[in-house]
Amino acid sequence: TSGETALSYSDIASRLDIKEALCRQYITNLIEKGIPILKEYRNSNVAVKIENNFRDLQATENILEIDQKVLDF
């Protein structure tokens, strides 16, 4: 599991300046594509985070080919 704090859909949506429903759909799409996103259930809220192993692998090998500028928002 990740040492990072999980974020709620509303937290992520707020940071990206998008609607929460769109954020949920994006995360669902990532999960369907095999990105290891962990969900934590807190009462009636869901929080998500990326598995540490995948985060480390992405950081060293950029397996998703994401431009770092995109991540530095």
CSV table of C-alpha atoms in Angstrom, one decimal:
chain,number,residue,atom,x,y,z
A,1,THR,CA,0.0,0.0,0.0
A,2,SER,CA,1.0,3.6,-0.4
A,3,GLY,CA,2.3,5.9,2.3
A,4,GLU,CA,0.6,8.7,0.6
A,5,THR,CA,-2.7,10.0,1.9
A,6,ALA,CA,-5.7,9.0,-0.2
A,7,LEU,CA,-7.7,11.8,-1.7
A,8,SER,CA,-11.5,12.0,-2.1
A,9,TYR,CA,-13.0,12.5,-5.5
A,10,SER,CA,-14.0,16.0,-4.5
A,11,ASP,CA,-10.4,16.9,-3.5
A,12,ILE,CA,-9.1,15.7,-6.8
A,13,ALA,CA,-11.8,17.4,-8.8
A,14,SER,CA,-11.2,20.6,-6.9
A,15,ARG,CA,-7.4,20.5,-7.6
A,16,LEU,CA,-8.0,19.8,-11.3
A,17,ASP,CA,-10.9,22.3,-11.6
A,18,ILE,CA,-13.3,19.7,-13.0
A,19,LYS,CA,-16.7,18.4,-11.8
A,20,GLU,CA,-16.6,15.5,-9.4
A,21,ALA,CA,-18.7,13.3,-11.7
A,22,LEU,CA,-16.0,13.8,-14.4
A,23,CYS,CA,-13.3,13.0,-11.9
A,24,ARG,CA,-15.1,9.7,-11.0
A,25,GLN,CA,-15.3,8.8,-14.6
A,26,TYR,CA,-11.6,9.5,-15.2
A,27,ILE,CA,-10.6,7.3,-12.2
A,28,THR,CA,-12.9,4.5,-13.4
A,29,ASN,CA,-11.3,4.7,-16.8
A,30,LEU,CA,-7.8,4.5,-15.3
A,31,ILE,CA,-8.8,1.5,-13.2
A,32,GLU,CA,-10.3,-0.2,-16.3
A,33,LYS,CA,-7.0,0.3,-18.1
A,34,GLY,CA,-5.2,-1.5,-15.4
A,35,ILE,CA,-3.8,1.4,-13.4
A,36,PRO,CA,-3.5,0.1,-9.8
A,37,ILE,CA,-5.7,2.7,-8.0
A,38,LEU,CA,-6.6,1.7,-4.4
A,39,LYS,CA,-10.0,2.8,-3.0
A,40,GLU,CA,-10.6,3.4,0.7
A,41,TYR,CA,-14.1,3.7,2.0
A,42,ARG,CA,-14.7,6.1,4.8
A,43,ASN,CA,-18.3,6.1,6.0
A,44,SER,CA,-20.1,7.1,2.8
A,45,ASN,CA,-17.0,8.7,1.1
A,46,VAL,CA,-14.5,7.1,-1.2
A,47,ALA,CA,-10.8,8.1,-1.2
A,48,VAL,CA,-8.3,6.9,-3.8
A,49,LYS,CA,-4.6,6.6,-4.1
A,50,ILE,CA,-2.1,4.9,-6.5
A,51,GLU,CA,-0.1,1.9,-5.2
A,52,ASN,CA,3.5,2.8,-4.2
A,53,ASN,CA,5.1,0.1,-6.4
A,54,PHE,CA,3.3,1.6,-9.5
A,55,ARG,CA,4.2,5.1,-8.4
A,56,ASP,CA,7.8,4.2,-8.1
A,57,LEU,CA,7.9,2.3,-11.4
A,58,GLN,CA,6.2,5.2,-13.2
A,59,ALA,CA,8.7,7.6,-11.6
A,60,THR,CA,11.7,5.6,-12.8
A,61,GLU,CA,10.6,4.1,-16.1
A,62,ASN,CA,7.7,6.4,-17.1
A,63,ILE,CA,5.7,3.3,-18.3
A,64,LEU,CA,2.7,5.5,-19.1
A,65,GLU,CA,4.8,8.0,-21.1
A,66,ILE,CA,3.4,10.9,-19.2
A,67,ASP,CA,5.2,14.2,-19.6
A,68,GLN,CA,6.3,15.5,-16.2
A,69,LYS,CA,5.0,18.9,-17.0
A,70,VAL,CA,1.5,17.5,-16.9
A,71,LEU,CA,2.0,16.2,-13.4
A,72,ASP,CA,3.4,19.5,-12.1
A,73,PHE,CA,0.1,21.4,-12.1
